[in-house]
CSV table of C-alpha atoms in Angstrom, one decimal:
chain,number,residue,atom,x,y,z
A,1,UNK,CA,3.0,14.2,11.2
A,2,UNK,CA,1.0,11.0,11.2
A,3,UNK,CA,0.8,10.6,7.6
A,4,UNK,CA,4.6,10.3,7.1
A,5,UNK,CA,4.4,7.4,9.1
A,6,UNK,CA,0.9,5.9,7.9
A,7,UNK,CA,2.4,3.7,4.6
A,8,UNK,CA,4.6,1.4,6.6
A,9,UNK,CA,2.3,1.5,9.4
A,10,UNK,CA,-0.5,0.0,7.2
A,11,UNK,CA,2.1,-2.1,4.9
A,12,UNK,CA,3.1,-4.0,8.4
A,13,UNK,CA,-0.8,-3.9,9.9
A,14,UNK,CA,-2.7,-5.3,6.5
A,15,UNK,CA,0.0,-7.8,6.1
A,16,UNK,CA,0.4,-10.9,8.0
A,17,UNK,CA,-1.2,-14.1,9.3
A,18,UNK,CA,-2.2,-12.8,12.8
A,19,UNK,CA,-3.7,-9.4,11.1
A,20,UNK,CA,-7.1,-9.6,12.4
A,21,UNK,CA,-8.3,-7.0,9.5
A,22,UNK,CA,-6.7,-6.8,6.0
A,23,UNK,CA,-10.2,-6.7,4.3
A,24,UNK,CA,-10.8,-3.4,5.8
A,25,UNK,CA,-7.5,-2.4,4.5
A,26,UNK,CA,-8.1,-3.5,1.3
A,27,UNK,CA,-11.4,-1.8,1.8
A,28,UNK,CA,-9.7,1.6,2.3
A,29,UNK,CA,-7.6,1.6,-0.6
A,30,UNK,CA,-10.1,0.6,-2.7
A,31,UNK,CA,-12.5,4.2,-1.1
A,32,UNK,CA,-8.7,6.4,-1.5
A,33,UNK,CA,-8.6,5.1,-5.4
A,34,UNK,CA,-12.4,5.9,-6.0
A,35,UNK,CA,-12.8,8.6,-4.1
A,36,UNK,CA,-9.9,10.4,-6.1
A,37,UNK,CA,-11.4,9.4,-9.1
A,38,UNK,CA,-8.5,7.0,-10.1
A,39,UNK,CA,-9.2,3.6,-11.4
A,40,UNK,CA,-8.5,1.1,-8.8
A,41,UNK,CA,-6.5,-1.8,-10.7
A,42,UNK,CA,-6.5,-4.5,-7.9
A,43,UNK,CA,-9.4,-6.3,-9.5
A,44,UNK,CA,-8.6,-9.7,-10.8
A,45,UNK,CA,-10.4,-8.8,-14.2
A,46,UNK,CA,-12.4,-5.9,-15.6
A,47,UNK,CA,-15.6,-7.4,-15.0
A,48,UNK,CA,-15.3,-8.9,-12.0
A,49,UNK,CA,-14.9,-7.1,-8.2
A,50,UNK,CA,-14.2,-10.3,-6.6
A,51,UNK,CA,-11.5,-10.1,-4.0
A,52,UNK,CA,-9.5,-12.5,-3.7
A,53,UNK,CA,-7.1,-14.4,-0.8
A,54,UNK,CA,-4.0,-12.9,-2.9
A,55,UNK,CA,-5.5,-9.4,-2.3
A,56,UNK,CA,-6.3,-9.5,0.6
A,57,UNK,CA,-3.1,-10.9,1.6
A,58,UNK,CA,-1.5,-8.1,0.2
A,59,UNK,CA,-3.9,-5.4,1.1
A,60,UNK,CA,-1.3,-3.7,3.7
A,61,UNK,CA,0.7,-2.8,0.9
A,62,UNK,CA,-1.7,-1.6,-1.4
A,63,UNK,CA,-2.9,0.6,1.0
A,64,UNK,CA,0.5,1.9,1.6
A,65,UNK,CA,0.5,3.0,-2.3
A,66,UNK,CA,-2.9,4.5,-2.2
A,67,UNK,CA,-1.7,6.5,0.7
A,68,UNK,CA,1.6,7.3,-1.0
A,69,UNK,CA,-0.4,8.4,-4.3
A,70,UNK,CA,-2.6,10.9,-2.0
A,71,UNK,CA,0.4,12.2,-0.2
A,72,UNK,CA,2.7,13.1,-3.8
A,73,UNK,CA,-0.6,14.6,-4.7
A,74,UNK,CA,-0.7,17.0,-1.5
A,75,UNK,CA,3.2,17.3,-2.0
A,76,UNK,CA,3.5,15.9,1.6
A,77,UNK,CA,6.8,15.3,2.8
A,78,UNK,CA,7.9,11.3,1.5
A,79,UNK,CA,8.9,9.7,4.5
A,80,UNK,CA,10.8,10.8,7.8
A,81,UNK,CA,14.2,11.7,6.3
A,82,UNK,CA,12.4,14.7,4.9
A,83,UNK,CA,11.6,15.9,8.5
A,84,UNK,CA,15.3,15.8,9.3
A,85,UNK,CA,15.0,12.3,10.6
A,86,UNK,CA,17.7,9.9,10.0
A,87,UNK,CA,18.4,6.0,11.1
A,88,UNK,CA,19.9,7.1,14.4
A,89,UNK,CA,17.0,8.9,15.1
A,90,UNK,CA,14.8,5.4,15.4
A,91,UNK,CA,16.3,4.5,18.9
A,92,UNK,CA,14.5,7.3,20.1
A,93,UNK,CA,11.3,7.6,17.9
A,94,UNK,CA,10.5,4.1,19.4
A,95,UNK,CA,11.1,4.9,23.1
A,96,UNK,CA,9.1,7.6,22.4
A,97,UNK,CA,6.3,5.2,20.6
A,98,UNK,CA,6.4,2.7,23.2
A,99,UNK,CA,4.3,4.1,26.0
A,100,UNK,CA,1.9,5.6,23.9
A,101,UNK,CA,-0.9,2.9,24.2
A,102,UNK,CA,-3.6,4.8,22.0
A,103,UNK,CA,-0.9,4.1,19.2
A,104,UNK,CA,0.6,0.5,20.0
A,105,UNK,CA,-2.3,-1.1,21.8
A,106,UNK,CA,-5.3,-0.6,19.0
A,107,UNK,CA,-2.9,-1.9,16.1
A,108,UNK,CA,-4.8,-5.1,14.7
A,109,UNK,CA,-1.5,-6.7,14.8
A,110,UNK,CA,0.7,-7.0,18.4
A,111,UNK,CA,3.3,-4.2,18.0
A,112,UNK,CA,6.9,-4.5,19.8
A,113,UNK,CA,10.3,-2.9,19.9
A,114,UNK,CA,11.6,-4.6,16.6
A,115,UNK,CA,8.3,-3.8,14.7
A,116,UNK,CA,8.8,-0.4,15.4
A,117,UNK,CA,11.9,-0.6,14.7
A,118,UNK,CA,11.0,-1.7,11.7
A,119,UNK,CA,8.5,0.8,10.6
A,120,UNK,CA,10.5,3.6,11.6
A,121,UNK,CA,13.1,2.3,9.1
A,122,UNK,CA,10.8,1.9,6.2
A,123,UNK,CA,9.3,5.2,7.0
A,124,UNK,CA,12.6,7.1,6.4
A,125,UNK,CA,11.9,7.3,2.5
A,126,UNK,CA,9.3,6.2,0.1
């Protein structure tokens, strides 16, 4: 399932210099916390919602725990390892990723073999 995946997808696509859209990340965590009804506690004070450059620089991540939060909620399986997935799986999970362009061409960020490499491994367990 995608959403097993989606928290280190998003930690690695709202986090980075050549990102070309962490404010819409931060965006969408923010909508996940409200729309829940949770208090969303990435504010720099209680009566301001100024973003700032911090935030947004870390909006990847906080995304991922929005995400995270929604998927305990749902009691959705926490990460790949759950699916019977395990670190010599990865090889394969990115040979499989890598000619899917729908998925590796309309990431905001330029995606290659390492990267998925990467988010594979962070996707094992939350």
């Amino acid at each position: 399932s995608v959403i097993v995946n989606a928290p280190a997808v998003f930690a690695f696509t709202g986090t980075s210099a050549d990102s070309s859209c962490p404010e819409r990340h931060y965006q969408c965590a923010k909508i996940l916390a409200t729309a829940r009804g949770l208090p969303f506690h990435h504010n720099t004070s209680t009566t301001t919602t100024t973003t700032t450059t911090a935030q947004i620089n870390s909006a990847g991540p906080i995304l991922a725990e929005q995400i995270l939060e929604l998927m305990m909620a749902l009691d959705v399986p926490m990460g790949l390892r759950s699916l019977q997935y395990d670190e010599s799986d990865i090889d394969n999970l990115v040979k499989g990723t890598l000619p899917q362009h729908r998925v590796t061409k309309l990431s905001p960020r330029p995606v290659t073999e390492q990267n998925l490499k990467t988010l594979f491994q962070n996707a094992l367990d939350y």
